[in-house]
PDB file of C-alpha atoms in Angstrom:
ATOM      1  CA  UNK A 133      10.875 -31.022  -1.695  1.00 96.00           C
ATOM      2  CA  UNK A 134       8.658 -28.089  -1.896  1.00 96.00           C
ATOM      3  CA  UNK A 135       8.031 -25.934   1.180  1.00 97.00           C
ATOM      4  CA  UNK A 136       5.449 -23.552   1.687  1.00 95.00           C
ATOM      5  CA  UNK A 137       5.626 -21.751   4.681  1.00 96.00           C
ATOM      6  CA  UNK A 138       5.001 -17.882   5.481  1.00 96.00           C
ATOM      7  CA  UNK A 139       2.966 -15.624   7.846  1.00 96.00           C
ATOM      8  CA  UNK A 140      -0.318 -17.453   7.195  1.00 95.00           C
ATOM      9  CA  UNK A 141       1.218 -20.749   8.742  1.00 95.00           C
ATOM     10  CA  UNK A 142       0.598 -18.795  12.161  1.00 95.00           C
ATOM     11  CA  UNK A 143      -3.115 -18.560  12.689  1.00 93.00           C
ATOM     12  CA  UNK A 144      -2.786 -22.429  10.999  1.00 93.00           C
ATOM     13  CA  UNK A 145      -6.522 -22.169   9.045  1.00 93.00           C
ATOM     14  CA  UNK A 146      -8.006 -20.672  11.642  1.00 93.00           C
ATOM     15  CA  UNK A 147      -9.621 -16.878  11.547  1.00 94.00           C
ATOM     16  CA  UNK A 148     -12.500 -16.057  14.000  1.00 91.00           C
ATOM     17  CA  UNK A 149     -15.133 -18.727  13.755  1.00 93.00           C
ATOM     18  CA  UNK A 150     -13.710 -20.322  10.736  1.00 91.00           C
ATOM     19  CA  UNK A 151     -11.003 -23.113  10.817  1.00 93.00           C
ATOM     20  CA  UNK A 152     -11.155 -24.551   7.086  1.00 92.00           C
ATOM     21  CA  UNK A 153      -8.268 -21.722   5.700  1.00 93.00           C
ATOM     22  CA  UNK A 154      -5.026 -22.415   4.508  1.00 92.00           C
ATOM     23  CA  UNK A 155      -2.000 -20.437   3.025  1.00 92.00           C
ATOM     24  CA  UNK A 156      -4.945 -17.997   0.948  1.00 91.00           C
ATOM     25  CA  UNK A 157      -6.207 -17.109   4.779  1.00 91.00           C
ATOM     26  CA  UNK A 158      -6.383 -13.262   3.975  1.00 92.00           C
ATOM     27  CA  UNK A 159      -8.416 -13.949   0.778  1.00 90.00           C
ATOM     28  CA  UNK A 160     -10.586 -16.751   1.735  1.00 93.00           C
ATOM     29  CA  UNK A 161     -11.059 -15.037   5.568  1.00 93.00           C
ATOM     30  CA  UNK A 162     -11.319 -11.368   3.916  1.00 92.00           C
ATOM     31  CA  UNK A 163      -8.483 -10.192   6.416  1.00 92.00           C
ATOM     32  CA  UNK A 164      -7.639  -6.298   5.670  1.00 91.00           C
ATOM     33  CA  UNK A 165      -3.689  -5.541   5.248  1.00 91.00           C
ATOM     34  CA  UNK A 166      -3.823  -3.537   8.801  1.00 91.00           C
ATOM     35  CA  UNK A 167      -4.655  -6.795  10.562  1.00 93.00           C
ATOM     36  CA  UNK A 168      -2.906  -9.201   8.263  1.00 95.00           C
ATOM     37  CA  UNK A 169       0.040  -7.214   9.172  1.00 95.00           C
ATOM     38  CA  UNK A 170       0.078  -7.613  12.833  1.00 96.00           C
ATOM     39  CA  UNK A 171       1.044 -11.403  12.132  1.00 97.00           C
ATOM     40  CA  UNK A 172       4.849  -9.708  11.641  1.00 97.00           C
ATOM     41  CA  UNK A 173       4.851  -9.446  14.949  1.00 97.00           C
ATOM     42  CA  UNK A 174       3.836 -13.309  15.824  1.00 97.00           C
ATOM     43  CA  UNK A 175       6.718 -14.259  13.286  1.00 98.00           C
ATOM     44  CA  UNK A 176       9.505 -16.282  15.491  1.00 98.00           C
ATOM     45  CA  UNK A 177      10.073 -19.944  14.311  1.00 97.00           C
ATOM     46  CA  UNK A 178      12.580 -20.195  17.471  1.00 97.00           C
ATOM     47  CA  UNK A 179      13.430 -23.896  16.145  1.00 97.00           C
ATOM     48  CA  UNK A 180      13.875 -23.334  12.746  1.00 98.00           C
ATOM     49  CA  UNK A 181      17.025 -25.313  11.771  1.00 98.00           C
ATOM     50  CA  UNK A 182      18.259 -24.998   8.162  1.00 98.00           C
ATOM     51  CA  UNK A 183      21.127 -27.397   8.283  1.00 98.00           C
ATOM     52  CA  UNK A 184      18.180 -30.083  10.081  1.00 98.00           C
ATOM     53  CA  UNK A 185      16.377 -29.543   7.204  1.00 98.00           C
ATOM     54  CA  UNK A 186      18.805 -29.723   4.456  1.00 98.00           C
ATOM     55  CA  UNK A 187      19.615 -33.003   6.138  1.00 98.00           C
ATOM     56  CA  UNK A 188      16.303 -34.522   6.465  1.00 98.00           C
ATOM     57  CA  UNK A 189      15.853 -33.905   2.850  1.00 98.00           C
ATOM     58  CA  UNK A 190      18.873 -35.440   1.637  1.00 98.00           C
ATOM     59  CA  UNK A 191      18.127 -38.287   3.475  1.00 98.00           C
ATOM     60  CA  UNK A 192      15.122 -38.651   2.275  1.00 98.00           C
ATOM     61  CA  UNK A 193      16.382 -38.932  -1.067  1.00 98.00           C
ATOM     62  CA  UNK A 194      15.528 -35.271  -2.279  1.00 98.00           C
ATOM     63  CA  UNK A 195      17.371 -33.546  -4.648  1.00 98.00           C
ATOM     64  CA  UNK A 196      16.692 -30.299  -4.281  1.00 97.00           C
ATOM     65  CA  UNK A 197      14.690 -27.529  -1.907  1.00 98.00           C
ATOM     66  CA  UNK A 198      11.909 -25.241  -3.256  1.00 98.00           C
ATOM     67  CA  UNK A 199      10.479 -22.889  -0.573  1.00 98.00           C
ATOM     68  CA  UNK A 200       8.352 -19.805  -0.875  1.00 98.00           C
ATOM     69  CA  UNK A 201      10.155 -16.789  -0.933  1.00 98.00           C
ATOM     70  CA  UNK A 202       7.308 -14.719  -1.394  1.00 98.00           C
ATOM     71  CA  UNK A 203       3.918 -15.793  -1.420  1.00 96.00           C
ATOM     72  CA  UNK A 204       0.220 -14.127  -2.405  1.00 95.00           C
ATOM     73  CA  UNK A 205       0.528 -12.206   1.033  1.00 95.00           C
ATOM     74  CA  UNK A 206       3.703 -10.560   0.249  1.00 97.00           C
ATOM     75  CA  UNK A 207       5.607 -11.434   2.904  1.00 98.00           C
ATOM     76  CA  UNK A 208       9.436 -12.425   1.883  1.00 98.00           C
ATOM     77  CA  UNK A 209      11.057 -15.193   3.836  1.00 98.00           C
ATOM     78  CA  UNK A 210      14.392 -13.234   2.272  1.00 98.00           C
ATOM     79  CA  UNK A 211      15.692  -9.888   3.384  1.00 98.00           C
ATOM     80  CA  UNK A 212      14.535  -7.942   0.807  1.00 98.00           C
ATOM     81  CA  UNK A 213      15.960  -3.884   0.305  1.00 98.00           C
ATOM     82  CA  UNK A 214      12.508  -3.333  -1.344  1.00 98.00           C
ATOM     83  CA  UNK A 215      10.032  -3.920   1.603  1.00 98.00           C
ATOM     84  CA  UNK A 216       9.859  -4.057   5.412  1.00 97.00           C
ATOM     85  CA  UNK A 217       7.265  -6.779   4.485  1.00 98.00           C
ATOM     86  CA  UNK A 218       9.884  -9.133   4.976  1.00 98.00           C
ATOM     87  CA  UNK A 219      11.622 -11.868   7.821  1.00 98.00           C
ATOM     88  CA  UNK A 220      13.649  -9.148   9.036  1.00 98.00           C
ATOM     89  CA  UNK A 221      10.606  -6.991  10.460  1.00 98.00           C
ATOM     90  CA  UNK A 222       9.918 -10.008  12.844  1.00 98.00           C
ATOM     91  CA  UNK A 223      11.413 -11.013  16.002  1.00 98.00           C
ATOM     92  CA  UNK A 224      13.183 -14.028  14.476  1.00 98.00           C
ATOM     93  CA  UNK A 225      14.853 -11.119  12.344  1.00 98.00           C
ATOM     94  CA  UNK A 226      16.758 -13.906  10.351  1.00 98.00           C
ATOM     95  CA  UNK A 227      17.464 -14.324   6.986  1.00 98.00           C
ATOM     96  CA  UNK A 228      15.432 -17.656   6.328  1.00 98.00           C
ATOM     97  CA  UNK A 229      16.043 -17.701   2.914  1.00 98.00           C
ATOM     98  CA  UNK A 230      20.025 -17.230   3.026  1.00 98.00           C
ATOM     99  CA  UNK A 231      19.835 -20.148   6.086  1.00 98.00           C
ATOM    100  CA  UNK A 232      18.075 -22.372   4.093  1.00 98.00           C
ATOM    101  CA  UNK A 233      20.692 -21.732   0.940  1.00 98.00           C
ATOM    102  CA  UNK A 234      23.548 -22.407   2.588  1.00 98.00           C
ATOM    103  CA  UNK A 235      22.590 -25.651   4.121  1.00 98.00           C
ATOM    104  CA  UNK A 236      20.844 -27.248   0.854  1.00 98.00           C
ATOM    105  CA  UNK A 237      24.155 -26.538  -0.814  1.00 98.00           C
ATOM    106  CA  UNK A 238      25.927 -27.886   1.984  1.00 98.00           C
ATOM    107  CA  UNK A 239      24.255 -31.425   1.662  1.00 98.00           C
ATOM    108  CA  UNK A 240      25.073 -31.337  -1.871  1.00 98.00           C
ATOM    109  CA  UNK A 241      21.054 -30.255  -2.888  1.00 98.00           C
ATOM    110  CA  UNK A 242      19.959 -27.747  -5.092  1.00 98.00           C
ATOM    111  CA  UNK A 243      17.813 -24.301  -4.064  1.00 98.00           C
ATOM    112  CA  UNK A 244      15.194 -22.738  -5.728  1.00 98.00           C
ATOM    113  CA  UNK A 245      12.549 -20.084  -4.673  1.00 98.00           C
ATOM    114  CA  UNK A 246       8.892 -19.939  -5.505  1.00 98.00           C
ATOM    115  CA  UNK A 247       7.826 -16.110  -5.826  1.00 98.00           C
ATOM    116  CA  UNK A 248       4.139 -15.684  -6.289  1.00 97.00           C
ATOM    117  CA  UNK A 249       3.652 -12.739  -9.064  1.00 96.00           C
ATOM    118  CA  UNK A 250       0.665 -11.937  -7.036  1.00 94.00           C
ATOM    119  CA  UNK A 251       0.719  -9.553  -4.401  1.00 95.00           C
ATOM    120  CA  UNK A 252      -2.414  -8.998  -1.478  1.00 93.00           C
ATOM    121  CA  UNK A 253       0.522  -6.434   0.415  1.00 94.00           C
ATOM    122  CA  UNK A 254       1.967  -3.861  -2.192  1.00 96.00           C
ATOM    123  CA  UNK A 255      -0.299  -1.092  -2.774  1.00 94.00           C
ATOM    124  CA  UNK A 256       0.564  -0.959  -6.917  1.00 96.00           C
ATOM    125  CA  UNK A 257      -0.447  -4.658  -7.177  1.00 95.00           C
ATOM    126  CA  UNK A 258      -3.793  -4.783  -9.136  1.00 93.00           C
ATOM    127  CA  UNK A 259      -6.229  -6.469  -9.897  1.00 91.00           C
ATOM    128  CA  UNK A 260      -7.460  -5.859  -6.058  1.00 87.00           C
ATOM    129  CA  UNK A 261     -10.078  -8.163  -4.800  1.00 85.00           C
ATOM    130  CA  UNK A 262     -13.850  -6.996  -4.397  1.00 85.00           C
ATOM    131  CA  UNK A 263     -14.323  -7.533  -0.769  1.00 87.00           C
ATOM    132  CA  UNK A 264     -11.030  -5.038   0.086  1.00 84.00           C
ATOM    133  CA  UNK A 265     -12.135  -2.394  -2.198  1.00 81.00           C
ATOM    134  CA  UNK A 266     -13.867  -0.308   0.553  1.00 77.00           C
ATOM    135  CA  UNK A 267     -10.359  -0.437   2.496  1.00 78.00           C
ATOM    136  CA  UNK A 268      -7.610  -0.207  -0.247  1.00 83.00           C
ATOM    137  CA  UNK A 269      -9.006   1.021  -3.389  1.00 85.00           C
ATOM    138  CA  UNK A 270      -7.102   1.109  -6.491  1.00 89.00           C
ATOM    139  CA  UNK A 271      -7.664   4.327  -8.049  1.00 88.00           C
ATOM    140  CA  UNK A 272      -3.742   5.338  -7.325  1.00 88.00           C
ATOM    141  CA  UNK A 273      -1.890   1.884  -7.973  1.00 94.00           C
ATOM    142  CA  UNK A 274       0.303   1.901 -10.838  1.00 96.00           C
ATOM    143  CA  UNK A 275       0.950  -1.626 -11.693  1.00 96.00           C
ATOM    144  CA  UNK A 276       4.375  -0.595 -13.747  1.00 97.00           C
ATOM    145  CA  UNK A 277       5.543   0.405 -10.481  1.00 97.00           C
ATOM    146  CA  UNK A 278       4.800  -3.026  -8.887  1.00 98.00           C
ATOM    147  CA  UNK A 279       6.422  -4.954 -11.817  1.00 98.00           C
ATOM    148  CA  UNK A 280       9.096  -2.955 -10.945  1.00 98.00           C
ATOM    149  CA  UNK A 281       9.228  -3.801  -7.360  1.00 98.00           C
ATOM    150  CA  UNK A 282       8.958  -7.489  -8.571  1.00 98.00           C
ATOM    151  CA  UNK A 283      11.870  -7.268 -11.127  1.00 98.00           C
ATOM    152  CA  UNK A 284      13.719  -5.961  -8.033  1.00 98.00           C
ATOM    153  CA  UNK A 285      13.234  -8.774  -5.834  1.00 98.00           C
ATOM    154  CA  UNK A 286      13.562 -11.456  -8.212  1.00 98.00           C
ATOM    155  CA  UNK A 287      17.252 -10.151  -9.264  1.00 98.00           C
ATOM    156  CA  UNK A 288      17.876 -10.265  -5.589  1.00 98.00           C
ATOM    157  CA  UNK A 289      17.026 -13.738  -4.982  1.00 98.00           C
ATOM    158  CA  UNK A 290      18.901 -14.297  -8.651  1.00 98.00           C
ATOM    159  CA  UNK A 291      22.070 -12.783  -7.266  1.00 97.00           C
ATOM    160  CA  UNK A 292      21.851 -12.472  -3.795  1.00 97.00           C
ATOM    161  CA  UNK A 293      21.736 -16.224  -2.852  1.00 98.00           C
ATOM    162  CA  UNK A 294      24.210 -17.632  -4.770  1.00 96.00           C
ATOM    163  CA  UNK A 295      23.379 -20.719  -7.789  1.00 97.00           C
ATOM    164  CA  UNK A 296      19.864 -21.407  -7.955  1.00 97.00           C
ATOM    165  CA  UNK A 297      18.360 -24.565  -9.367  1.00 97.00           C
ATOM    166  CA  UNK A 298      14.820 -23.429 -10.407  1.00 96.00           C
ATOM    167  CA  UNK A 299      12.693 -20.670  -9.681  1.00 97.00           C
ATOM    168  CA  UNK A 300       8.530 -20.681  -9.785  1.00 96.00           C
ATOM    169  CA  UNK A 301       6.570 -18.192 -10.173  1.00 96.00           C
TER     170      UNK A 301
END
């Protein structure tokens, strides 16, 4: 079962006018960071149950979890020592990654993590698209530092979350 769920699943497609988004909402709406980020703030999945999950999955004959850890936005469903771009800068304030973990293993079901390389958030990540030039140009990212933030995280989620079944990038 793959899950992909993150800050975009709040405005659910819709920006201004527009309803026909989906989890690229700050590319395909154009959304700069500054306003992108105020979603942090909306952040509180009050019903999220891991161990509901875990079960529904198992019996629905799944084998194993895959949810995004990180997606294009940059937001980490993990607590993260890198970034304050993460679940823990929200009002849930919950480690939704570490939840999630603990109750796949605990229905006998493995974890894994997708982590999208790209990154709309960090201000290293390049190549930076046209239409946010104007607001974030890329004259002083360093991309070495990004794939050093990356490395980072991804030995985080590799030793942080205990045995991990597969992770996508």
């Amino acid at each position: 079962m793959f899950i992909h769920w993150g800050l975009y699943a709040i405005p659910a497609g819709r920006w201004g006018d527009s309803t026909d988004h989906a989890e690229w909402i700050r590319t395909t709406a154009q959304i700069p960071v500054d306003e992108y980020d105020a979603l942090l703030e909306r952040f509180n999945p009050v019903n999220f149950d891991a161990a509901a999950w875990a079960r529904t999955a198992r019996e629905a004959g799944m084998r194993y979890i895959v949810i995004t850890a990180k997606h294009h936005d940059g937001f980490c469903l993990f607590d993260s020592a890198h970034t304050d771009f993460d679940v823990m800068s929200t009002p849930f304030g919950r480690d939704i990654i570490r939840e999630l973990a603990d109750a796949a293993r605990a229905e006998g079901l493995q974890i894994g993590f997708y982590y999208s390389i790209m990154d709309w958030h960090h201000p290293d990540y390049l190549p930076r698209r046209g239409w946010e030039e104007a607001d974030r140009p890329a004259g002083d990212a360093d991309f070495e530092r990004y794939e050093d933030y990356l490395h980072a995280q991804v030995t985080e989620l590799l030793t942080n979350y205990g045995p991990i079944g597969v992770m996508w990038f």
